PDB file of C-alpha atoms in Angstrom:
ATOM      1  CA  UNK A   1     -46.210 -68.104  -2.254  1.00 31.00           C
ATOM      2  CA  UNK A   2     -47.878 -71.639  -1.734  1.00 36.00           C
ATOM      3  CA  UNK A   3     -46.429 -73.506   1.300  1.00 39.00           C
ATOM      4  CA  UNK A   4     -45.322 -76.227  -0.646  1.00 37.00           C
ATOM      5  CA  UNK A   5     -43.032 -73.843  -2.784  1.00 36.00           C
ATOM      6  CA  UNK A   6     -41.075 -72.210   0.663  1.00 34.00           C
ATOM      7  CA  UNK A   7     -37.449 -72.703  -0.661  1.00 34.00           C
ATOM      8  CA  UNK A   8     -35.047 -74.848   1.399  1.00 38.00           C
ATOM      9  CA  UNK A   9     -37.758 -76.748   3.386  1.00 46.00           C
ATOM     10  CA  UNK A  10     -40.255 -80.121   2.871  1.00 64.00           C
ATOM     11  CA  UNK A  11     -43.147 -78.849   4.338  1.00 74.00           C
ATOM     12  CA  UNK A  12     -45.373 -81.784   6.044  1.00 83.00           C
ATOM     13  CA  UNK A  13     -48.564 -81.798   7.306  1.00 89.00           C
ATOM     14  CA  UNK A  14     -49.603 -83.986  10.245  1.00 93.00           C
ATOM     15  CA  UNK A  15     -52.828 -84.164  12.358  1.00 95.00           C
ATOM     16  CA  UNK A  16     -54.088 -85.911  15.754  1.00 96.00           C
ATOM     17  CA  UNK A  17     -57.580 -86.254  16.919  1.00 97.00           C
ATOM     18  CA  UNK A  18     -59.470 -87.681  19.642  1.00 97.00           C
ATOM     19  CA  UNK A  19     -62.906 -87.548  21.270  1.00 97.00           C
ATOM     20  CA  UNK A  20     -64.792 -88.783  24.442  1.00 97.00           C
ATOM     21  CA  UNK A  21     -68.024 -89.069  25.921  1.00 97.00           C
ATOM     22  CA  UNK A  22     -67.130 -87.273  29.004  1.00 97.00           C
ATOM     23  CA  UNK A  23     -68.315 -88.377  32.649  1.00 97.00           C
ATOM     24  CA  UNK A  24     -71.859 -86.564  32.092  1.00 95.00           C
ATOM     25  CA  UNK A  25     -73.377 -87.561  28.666  1.00 92.00           C
ATOM     26  CA  UNK A  26     -74.296 -90.788  28.130  1.00 90.00           C
ATOM     27  CA  UNK A  27     -73.750 -90.795  23.888  1.00 91.00           C
ATOM     28  CA  UNK A  28     -71.639 -88.562  22.217  1.00 95.00           C
ATOM     29  CA  UNK A  29     -72.848 -85.944  19.832  1.00 96.00           C
ATOM     30  CA  UNK A  30     -69.965 -84.686  18.503  1.00 97.00           C
ATOM     31  CA  UNK A  31     -68.406 -85.186  15.097  1.00 97.00           C
ATOM     32  CA  UNK A  32     -64.859 -84.337  13.757  1.00 97.00           C
ATOM     33  CA  UNK A  33     -62.960 -84.696  10.207  1.00 97.00           C
ATOM     34  CA  UNK A  34     -59.324 -84.662   9.814  1.00 96.00           C
ATOM     35  CA  UNK A  35     -58.721 -85.762   6.168  1.00 93.00           C
ATOM     36  CA  UNK A  36     -56.741 -84.335   3.016  1.00 88.00           C
ATOM     37  CA  UNK A  37     -56.695 -80.433   4.274  1.00 92.00           C
ATOM     38  CA  UNK A  38     -60.002 -80.190   6.150  1.00 96.00           C
ATOM     39  CA  UNK A  39     -60.154 -80.415   9.588  1.00 97.00           C
ATOM     40  CA  UNK A  40     -63.448 -79.945  11.392  1.00 97.00           C
ATOM     41  CA  UNK A  41     -65.498 -80.542  14.688  1.00 98.00           C
ATOM     42  CA  UNK A  42     -69.322 -80.222  14.821  1.00 98.00           C
ATOM     43  CA  UNK A  43     -70.910 -80.353  18.274  1.00 97.00           C
ATOM     44  CA  UNK A  44     -74.302 -81.730  17.716  1.00 96.00           C
ATOM     45  CA  UNK A  45     -77.150 -80.741  19.861  1.00 92.00           C
ATOM     46  CA  UNK A  46     -80.788 -81.876  20.558  1.00 83.00           C
ATOM     47  CA  UNK A  47     -80.568 -85.368  22.625  1.00 67.00           C
ATOM     48  CA  UNK A  48     -81.966 -88.344  21.810  1.00 60.00           C
ATOM     49  CA  UNK A  49     -79.427 -89.043  19.101  1.00 66.00           C
ATOM     50  CA  UNK A  50     -80.597 -85.983  17.322  1.00 91.00           C
ATOM     51  CA  UNK A  51     -77.682 -84.037  17.816  1.00 94.00           C
ATOM     52  CA  UNK A  52     -75.506 -86.582  16.491  1.00 95.00           C
ATOM     53  CA  UNK A  53     -77.248 -86.577  13.453  1.00 96.00           C
ATOM     54  CA  UNK A  54     -76.825 -83.057  12.964  1.00 97.00           C
ATOM     55  CA  UNK A  55     -73.252 -82.958  13.423  1.00 97.00           C
ATOM     56  CA  UNK A  56     -72.850 -85.969  11.286  1.00 97.00           C
ATOM     57  CA  UNK A  57     -74.661 -84.661   8.485  1.00 97.00           C
ATOM     58  CA  UNK A  58     -72.371 -81.437   9.049  1.00 98.00           C
ATOM     59  CA  UNK A  59     -69.116 -83.666   8.579  1.00 97.00           C
ATOM     60  CA  UNK A  60     -70.470 -85.905   5.630  1.00 98.00           C
ATOM     61  CA  UNK A  61     -71.402 -82.793   3.734  1.00 98.00           C
ATOM     62  CA  UNK A  62     -67.973 -81.067   4.309  1.00 98.00           C
ATOM     63  CA  UNK A  63     -66.300 -84.293   3.492  1.00 97.00           C
ATOM     64  CA  UNK A  64     -67.392 -83.810   0.137  1.00 98.00           C
ATOM     65  CA  UNK A  65     -65.015 -81.160  -0.413  1.00 97.00           C
ATOM     66  CA  UNK A  66     -61.841 -83.506   0.492  1.00 94.00           C
ATOM     67  CA  UNK A  67     -59.719 -83.492  -2.388  1.00 88.00           C
ATOM     68  CA  UNK A  68     -60.727 -80.853  -4.402  1.00 91.00           C
ATOM     69  CA  UNK A  69     -57.236 -78.898  -5.093  1.00 89.00           C
ATOM     70  CA  UNK A  70     -59.415 -75.913  -6.344  1.00 93.00           C
ATOM     71  CA  UNK A  71     -61.232 -75.278  -3.170  1.00 96.00           C
ATOM     72  CA  UNK A  72     -61.829 -71.429  -1.976  1.00 97.00           C
ATOM     73  CA  UNK A  73     -63.126 -69.869   0.920  1.00 97.00           C
ATOM     74  CA  UNK A  74     -66.453 -68.648  -0.701  1.00 97.00           C
ATOM     75  CA  UNK A  75     -66.884 -72.478  -1.673  1.00 97.00           C
ATOM     76  CA  UNK A  76     -66.204 -73.683   1.665  1.00 97.00           C
ATOM     77  CA  UNK A  77     -68.943 -71.623   3.245  1.00 96.00           C
ATOM     78  CA  UNK A  78     -71.394 -72.442   0.448  1.00 96.00           C
ATOM     79  CA  UNK A  79     -70.838 -76.433   1.620  1.00 97.00           C
ATOM     80  CA  UNK A  80     -71.544 -74.999   5.239  1.00 97.00           C
ATOM     81  CA  UNK A  81     -74.969 -73.466   4.033  1.00 96.00           C
ATOM     82  CA  UNK A  82     -75.759 -77.033   2.106  1.00 97.00           C
ATOM     83  CA  UNK A  83     -75.162 -78.713   5.402  1.00 97.00           C
ATOM     84  CA  UNK A  84     -77.292 -76.618   7.082  1.00 97.00           C
ATOM     85  CA  UNK A  85     -80.293 -77.190   4.349  1.00 96.00           C
ATOM     86  CA  UNK A  86     -79.770 -80.767   4.621  1.00 97.00           C
ATOM     87  CA  UNK A  87     -80.412 -80.626   8.597  1.00 96.00           C
ATOM     88  CA  UNK A  88     -83.584 -78.735   8.026  1.00 95.00           C
ATOM     89  CA  UNK A  89     -84.390 -81.488   5.225  1.00 96.00           C
ATOM     90  CA  UNK A  90     -83.700 -84.469   7.762  1.00 95.00           C
ATOM     91  CA  UNK A  91     -85.940 -82.559  10.339  1.00 94.00           C
ATOM     92  CA  UNK A  92     -88.740 -81.883   7.899  1.00 94.00           C
ATOM     93  CA  UNK A  93     -88.866 -85.987   7.013  1.00 95.00           C
ATOM     94  CA  UNK A  94     -88.514 -87.159  10.363  1.00 93.00           C
ATOM     95  CA  UNK A  95     -90.494 -85.024  13.844  1.00 89.00           C
ATOM     96  CA  UNK A  96     -88.581 -86.948  16.304  1.00 89.00           C
ATOM     97  CA  UNK A  97     -85.677 -84.611  14.929  1.00 92.00           C
ATOM     98  CA  UNK A  98     -87.172 -81.607  15.240  1.00 90.00           C
ATOM     99  CA  UNK A  99     -85.012 -79.224  17.420  1.00 90.00           C
ATOM    100  CA  UNK A 100     -81.837 -80.752  16.605  1.00 95.00           C
ATOM    101  CA  UNK A 101     -78.640 -78.640  15.117  1.00 95.00           C
ATOM    102  CA  UNK A 102     -74.967 -78.195  15.506  1.00 96.00           C
ATOM    103  CA  UNK A 103     -71.854 -75.924  15.552  1.00 96.00           C
ATOM    104  CA  UNK A 104     -69.506 -76.532  13.011  1.00 97.00           C
ATOM    105  CA  UNK A 105     -65.793 -75.085  13.150  1.00 98.00           C
ATOM    106  CA  UNK A 106     -62.760 -75.833  11.396  1.00 98.00           C
ATOM    107  CA  UNK A 107     -59.862 -74.811   8.853  1.00 98.00           C
ATOM    108  CA  UNK A 108     -59.564 -75.863   5.183  1.00 97.00           C
ATOM    109  CA  UNK A 109     -56.755 -75.553   2.600  1.00 94.00           C
ATOM    110  CA  UNK A 110     -58.276 -72.964   0.103  1.00 96.00           C
ATOM    111  CA  UNK A 111     -56.744 -70.884  -3.209  1.00 94.00           C
ATOM    112  CA  UNK A 112     -56.591 -67.543  -2.803  1.00 92.00           C
ATOM    113  CA  UNK A 113     -54.822 -65.278  -5.420  1.00 91.00           C
ATOM    114  CA  UNK A 114     -53.220 -68.562  -6.630  1.00 90.00           C
ATOM    115  CA  UNK A 115     -51.821 -69.786  -3.715  1.00 90.00           C
ATOM    116  CA  UNK A 116     -52.338 -71.696  -0.787  1.00 90.00           C
ATOM    117  CA  UNK A 117     -54.210 -70.417   2.176  1.00 94.00           C
ATOM    118  CA  UNK A 118     -56.054 -71.517   5.385  1.00 96.00           C
ATOM    119  CA  UNK A 119     -59.887 -70.984   5.788  1.00 98.00           C
ATOM    120  CA  UNK A 120     -60.641 -70.570   9.106  1.00 98.00           C
ATOM    121  CA  UNK A 121     -64.599 -70.878   9.653  1.00 97.00           C
ATOM    122  CA  UNK A 122     -67.310 -71.396  12.426  1.00 97.00           C
ATOM    123  CA  UNK A 123     -70.906 -71.385  13.350  1.00 96.00           C
ATOM    124  CA  UNK A 124     -71.846 -71.775  17.164  1.00 94.00           C
ATOM    125  CA  UNK A 125     -69.001 -72.111  20.338  1.00 95.00           C
ATOM    126  CA  UNK A 126     -67.075 -74.944  18.976  1.00 96.00           C
ATOM    127  CA  UNK A 127     -63.403 -73.026  18.453  1.00 97.00           C
ATOM    128  CA  UNK A 128     -60.593 -72.802  16.329  1.00 98.00           C
ATOM    129  CA  UNK A 129     -56.694 -71.928  17.971  1.00 98.00           C
ATOM    130  CA  UNK A 130     -53.440 -70.930  16.411  1.00 98.00           C
ATOM    131  CA  UNK A 131     -50.292 -71.377  17.861  1.00 98.00           C
ATOM    132  CA  UNK A 132     -47.170 -69.793  16.420  1.00 97.00           C
ATOM    133  CA  UNK A 133     -43.756 -69.509  18.785  1.00 95.00           C
ATOM    134  CA  UNK A 134     -45.241 -70.724  21.757  1.00 96.00           C
ATOM    135  CA  UNK A 135     -48.195 -67.833  21.823  1.00 98.00           C
ATOM    136  CA  UNK A 136     -51.909 -69.193  21.215  1.00 98.00           C
ATOM    137  CA  UNK A 137     -54.255 -67.121  19.645  1.00 98.00           C
ATOM    138  CA  UNK A 138     -58.060 -67.484  19.172  1.00 97.00           C
ATOM    139  CA  UNK A 139     -59.071 -67.343  15.352  1.00 98.00           C
ATOM    140  CA  UNK A 140     -62.772 -67.773  16.055  1.00 97.00           C
ATOM    141  CA  UNK A 141     -65.316 -65.729  18.184  1.00 91.00           C
ATOM    142  CA  UNK A 142     -67.908 -67.532  19.878  1.00 91.00           C
ATOM    143  CA  UNK A 143     -71.444 -67.167  19.127  1.00 80.00           C
ATOM    144  CA  UNK A 144     -72.909 -67.497  22.209  1.00 72.00           C
ATOM    145  CA  UNK A 145     -75.118 -65.624  24.676  1.00 63.00           C
ATOM    146  CA  UNK A 146     -72.513 -65.092  27.085  1.00 68.00           C
ATOM    147  CA  UNK A 147     -69.633 -63.885  24.564  1.00 66.00           C
ATOM    148  CA  UNK A 148     -72.129 -61.124  23.548  1.00 62.00           C
ATOM    149  CA  UNK A 149     -72.693 -60.253  27.526  1.00 66.00           C
ATOM    150  CA  UNK A 150     -68.939 -60.210  27.556  1.00 62.00           C
ATOM    151  CA  UNK A 151     -68.568 -58.080  24.406  1.00 60.00           C
ATOM    152  CA  UNK A 152     -70.854 -55.832  26.282  1.00 66.00           C
ATOM    153  CA  UNK A 153     -69.453 -55.424  29.331  1.00 71.00           C
ATOM    154  CA  UNK A 154     -72.080 -56.749  31.456  1.00 68.00           C
ATOM    155  CA  UNK A 155     -69.465 -59.847  32.813  1.00 64.00           C
ATOM    156  CA  UNK A 156     -66.001 -60.817  32.596  1.00 68.00           C
ATOM    157  CA  UNK A 157     -64.672 -63.633  30.300  1.00 73.00           C
ATOM    158  CA  UNK A 158     -63.899 -65.166  33.643  1.00 70.00           C
ATOM    159  CA  UNK A 159     -67.685 -65.146  35.043  1.00 63.00           C
ATOM    160  CA  UNK A 160     -68.601 -66.216  31.485  1.00 65.00           C
ATOM    161  CA  UNK A 161     -66.998 -70.259  32.505  1.00 71.00           C
ATOM    162  CA  UNK A 162     -69.492 -70.620  35.054  1.00 69.00           C
ATOM    163  CA  UNK A 163     -72.451 -68.825  33.811  1.00 64.00           C
ATOM    164  CA  UNK A 164     -75.782 -70.387  33.367  1.00 59.00           C
ATOM    165  CA  UNK A 165     -76.109 -69.378  29.827  1.00 63.00           C
ATOM    166  CA  UNK A 166     -72.518 -70.316  28.581  1.00 67.00           C
ATOM    167  CA  UNK A 167     -74.136 -73.476  26.516  1.00 71.00           C
ATOM    168  CA  UNK A 168     -76.360 -71.223  24.899  1.00 74.00           C
ATOM    169  CA  UNK A 169     -75.528 -70.709  21.057  1.00 82.00           C
ATOM    170  CA  UNK A 170     -76.650 -67.851  19.282  1.00 86.00           C
ATOM    171  CA  UNK A 171     -76.011 -69.177  15.700  1.00 91.00           C
ATOM    172  CA  UNK A 172     -75.703 -73.040  14.665  1.00 94.00           C
ATOM    173  CA  UNK A 173     -76.763 -75.216  11.941  1.00 96.00           C
ATOM    174  CA  UNK A 174     -80.373 -76.504  11.914  1.00 94.00           C
ATOM    175  CA  UNK A 175     -82.276 -73.324  11.760  1.00 88.00           C
ATOM    176  CA  UNK A 176     -83.309 -70.944   9.034  1.00 81.00           C
ATOM    177  CA  UNK A 177     -81.672 -67.806  10.268  1.00 80.00           C
ATOM    178  CA  UNK A 178     -78.686 -68.169  11.854  1.00 78.00           C
ATOM    179  CA  UNK A 179     -76.474 -70.835  10.050  1.00 83.00           C
ATOM    180  CA  UNK A 180     -74.386 -68.289   7.913  1.00 90.00           C
ATOM    181  CA  UNK A 181     -70.796 -68.906   8.989  1.00 95.00           C
ATOM    182  CA  UNK A 182     -67.815 -66.341   9.932  1.00 95.00           C
ATOM    183  CA  UNK A 183     -64.707 -66.824   7.627  1.00 97.00           C
ATOM    184  CA  UNK A 184     -61.233 -65.734   7.535  1.00 96.00           C
ATOM    185  CA  UNK A 185     -58.491 -66.410   5.579  1.00 97.00           C
ATOM    186  CA  UNK A 186     -54.890 -66.535   6.571  1.00 96.00           C
ATOM    187  CA  UNK A 187     -51.816 -67.376   5.106  1.00 93.00           C
ATOM    188  CA  UNK A 188     -49.708 -70.612   6.381  1.00 93.00           C
ATOM    189  CA  UNK A 189     -46.809 -70.406   8.621  1.00 92.00           C
ATOM    190  CA  UNK A 190     -44.181 -72.826   8.558  1.00 91.00           C
ATOM    191  CA  UNK A 191     -43.964 -74.313  12.507  1.00 94.00           C
ATOM    192  CA  UNK A 192     -47.532 -73.190  13.202  1.00 96.00           C
ATOM    193  CA  UNK A 193     -50.257 -75.691  15.128  1.00 98.00           C
ATOM    194  CA  UNK A 194     -54.119 -75.211  14.706  1.00 98.00           C
ATOM    195  CA  UNK A 195     -56.505 -76.428  17.372  1.00 98.00           C
ATOM    196  CA  UNK A 196     -60.107 -77.401  16.452  1.00 98.00           C
ATOM    197  CA  UNK A 197     -62.321 -78.264  19.140  1.00 98.00           C
ATOM    198  CA  UNK A 198     -65.765 -78.628  20.857  1.00 97.00           C
ATOM    199  CA  UNK A 199     -66.727 -76.620  23.958  1.00 95.00           C
ATOM    200  CA  UNK A 200     -66.470 -79.132  26.188  1.00 96.00           C
ATOM    201  CA  UNK A 201     -62.590 -78.575  25.873  1.00 98.00           C
ATOM    202  CA  UNK A 202     -63.062 -74.929  26.684  1.00 95.00           C
ATOM    203  CA  UNK A 203     -65.798 -75.535  29.128  1.00 93.00           C
ATOM    204  CA  UNK A 204     -63.000 -77.593  31.213  1.00 95.00           C
ATOM    205  CA  UNK A 205     -59.746 -75.994  30.521  1.00 97.00           C
ATOM    206  CA  UNK A 206     -58.053 -72.292  30.687  1.00 95.00           C
ATOM    207  CA  UNK A 207     -56.732 -71.122  27.498  1.00 96.00           C
ATOM    208  CA  UNK A 208     -53.273 -71.020  29.432  1.00 97.00           C
ATOM    209  CA  UNK A 209     -54.000 -74.522  30.425  1.00 98.00           C
ATOM    210  CA  UNK A 210     -54.655 -75.425  26.607  1.00 98.00           C
ATOM    211  CA  UNK A 211     -51.496 -73.659  25.425  1.00 98.00           C
ATOM    212  CA  UNK A 212     -49.277 -75.487  28.004  1.00 98.00           C
ATOM    213  CA  UNK A 213     -50.682 -78.881  26.627  1.00 98.00           C
ATOM    214  CA  UNK A 214     -50.234 -78.078  23.019  1.00 98.00           C
ATOM    215  CA  UNK A 215     -46.314 -76.680  23.824  1.00 98.00           C
ATOM    216  CA  UNK A 216     -45.912 -79.691  26.034  1.00 98.00           C
ATOM    217  CA  UNK A 217     -46.697 -82.663  23.575  1.00 98.00           C
ATOM    218  CA  UNK A 218     -44.799 -82.496  20.102  1.00 96.00           C
ATOM    219  CA  UNK A 219     -46.798 -85.115  18.471  1.00 96.00           C
ATOM    220  CA  UNK A 220     -50.328 -83.898  17.251  1.00 97.00           C
ATOM    221  CA  UNK A 221     -51.888 -87.416  18.567  1.00 96.00           C
ATOM    222  CA  UNK A 222     -50.439 -87.216  21.781  1.00 97.00           C
ATOM    223  CA  UNK A 223     -51.377 -83.237  22.246  1.00 98.00           C
ATOM    224  CA  UNK A 224     -54.872 -84.353  20.828  1.00 98.00           C
ATOM    225  CA  UNK A 225     -55.347 -87.184  23.557  1.00 97.00           C
ATOM    226  CA  UNK A 226     -53.870 -85.055  26.217  1.00 98.00           C
ATOM    227  CA  UNK A 227     -56.124 -82.244  25.730  1.00 98.00           C
ATOM    228  CA  UNK A 228     -59.081 -84.685  25.575  1.00 98.00           C
ATOM    229  CA  UNK A 229     -57.822 -86.260  29.022  1.00 98.00           C
ATOM    230  CA  UNK A 230     -57.258 -82.797  30.614  1.00 98.00           C
ATOM    231  CA  UNK A 231     -60.766 -81.949  30.152  1.00 98.00           C
ATOM    232  CA  UNK A 232     -62.414 -85.418  31.093  1.00 98.00           C
ATOM    233  CA  UNK A 233     -60.109 -85.388  34.475  1.00 98.00           C
ATOM    234  CA  UNK A 234     -61.575 -81.297  35.099  1.00 97.00           C
ATOM    235  CA  UNK A 235     -65.073 -82.284  34.762  1.00 96.00           C
ATOM    236  CA  UNK A 236     -66.023 -84.168  31.918  1.00 96.00           C
ATOM    237  CA  UNK A 237     -69.550 -82.256  31.859  1.00 94.00           C
ATOM    238  CA  UNK A 238     -69.498 -82.425  28.157  1.00 94.00           C
ATOM    239  CA  UNK A 239     -68.455 -84.243  25.231  1.00 97.00           C
ATOM    240  CA  UNK A 240     -64.876 -83.518  24.147  1.00 98.00           C
ATOM    241  CA  UNK A 241     -63.498 -83.741  20.559  1.00 98.00           C
ATOM    242  CA  UNK A 242     -60.233 -82.415  19.412  1.00 98.00           C
ATOM    243  CA  UNK A 243     -58.364 -81.804  16.401  1.00 98.00           C
ATOM    244  CA  UNK A 244     -54.705 -80.864  16.402  1.00 98.00           C
ATOM    245  CA  UNK A 245     -53.151 -79.788  12.917  1.00 97.00           C
ATOM    246  CA  UNK A 246     -49.171 -79.225  12.307  1.00 96.00           C
ATOM    247  CA  UNK A 247     -47.535 -77.538   9.482  1.00 93.00           C
ATOM    248  CA  UNK A 248     -44.140 -78.224  10.099  1.00 85.00           C
ATOM    249  CA  UNK A 249     -40.748 -78.518   8.349  1.00 74.00           C
ATOM    250  CA  UNK A 250     -38.857 -81.984   8.209  1.00 62.00           C
ATOM    251  CA  UNK A 251     -35.239 -82.403   7.895  1.00 53.00           C
ATOM    252  CA  UNK A 252     -33.614 -84.416   4.978  1.00 40.00           C
ATOM    253  CA  UNK A 253     -33.475 -87.661   7.324  1.00 43.00           C
ATOM    254  CA  UNK A 254     -37.105 -87.218   8.462  1.00 42.00           C
ATOM    255  CA  UNK A 255     -39.672 -90.741   8.508  1.00 43.00           C
ATOM    256  CA  UNK A 256     -42.244 -88.354   7.257  1.00 42.00           C
ATOM    257  CA  UNK A 257     -43.234 -88.966   3.694  1.00 38.00           C
ATOM    258  CA  UNK A 258     -46.273 -86.148   3.774  1.00 38.00           C
ATOM    259  CA  UNK A 259     -44.024 -83.186   1.913  1.00 36.00           C
ATOM    260  CA  UNK A 260     -47.216 -80.972   1.018  1.00 45.00           C
ATOM    261  CA  UNK A 261     -50.011 -79.284   2.809  1.00 53.00           C
ATOM    262  CA  UNK A 262     -52.069 -80.652   0.205  1.00 54.00           C
ATOM    263  CA  UNK A 263     -51.171 -84.749   0.693  1.00 48.00           C
ATOM    264  CA  UNK A 264     -53.810 -86.758   2.085  1.00 43.00           C
ATOM    265  CA  UNK A 265     -54.257 -86.783   5.686  1.00 49.00           C
ATOM    266  CA  UNK A 266     -56.655 -88.934   7.572  1.00 48.00           C
ATOM    267  CA  UNK A 267     -57.129 -89.044  11.350  1.00 52.00           C
ATOM    268  CA  UNK A 268     -60.436 -89.909  12.420  1.00 51.00           C
ATOM    269  CA  UNK A 269     -61.446 -88.906  15.784  1.00 56.00           C
ATOM    270  CA  UNK A 270     -61.167 -91.891  18.321  1.00 56.00           C
ATOM    271  CA  UNK A 271     -61.871 -92.099  22.414  1.00 51.00           C
ATOM    272  CA  UNK A 272     -58.929 -90.992  24.256  1.00 49.00           C
ATOM    273  CA  UNK A 273     -59.013 -94.011  25.885  1.00 46.00           C
ATOM    274  CA  UNK A 274     -58.524 -96.579  23.495  1.00 40.00           C
ATOM    275  CA  UNK A 275     -55.218 -98.020  23.295  1.00 35.00           C
ATOM    276  CA  UNK A 276     -54.735 -97.499  27.102  1.00 30.00           C
TER     277      UNK A 276
END
């Protein structure tokens, strides 16, 4: 059943986003998108502005899917492949951009079996979490060296947080061999909240800290800003970008005007310090 067809409820889709360069980096290589049923974060790599070029190409390519009511999970995965080819073409055209790349992770409203579902996708170590009834669940698996070490039982998850190879990804856009996304499809759940984030967040905060902030702040924009602010205050060793997405039920007296998960949502990531 499509979430817009749930009986006795008005479903509203709202989103908030924030980003910060952090305390160490000189420029922000992250890019994000929160628009029309598509929510993602891309964490660029390569330095000297090349990383932000790669993440920008990924976001601009995925933005082409906004407004497609017939979008499928397969088409979303193919678009990620197109983003990879465009990044490779940019590197071929400009030798100064050799070695640039980006992660990309997010969620998209897709049609599966004739009804709306969420497609969760990721390449690299940016993450997607889902919060339902106070329980936080990881929806993606990092493509990283430390994750492989954890899975092999060589190190613990806690040791992975400070391991010298914690920032080494094993899959990213910008390569000819490791750009295939993981894609999973899940049904929508009224009252759920999704978090899409770069590793600048999860490198500074534990899952418990992330959960507490998501639970504490009901408004998705305030939640996004609080998460970014906490990561910067905890060290801010990397760029931090966060998108928070809510699928909730609105009462009859609600001022919310969005009544379908496919209605337009446009929240551009911004500095968590803006307006402060």
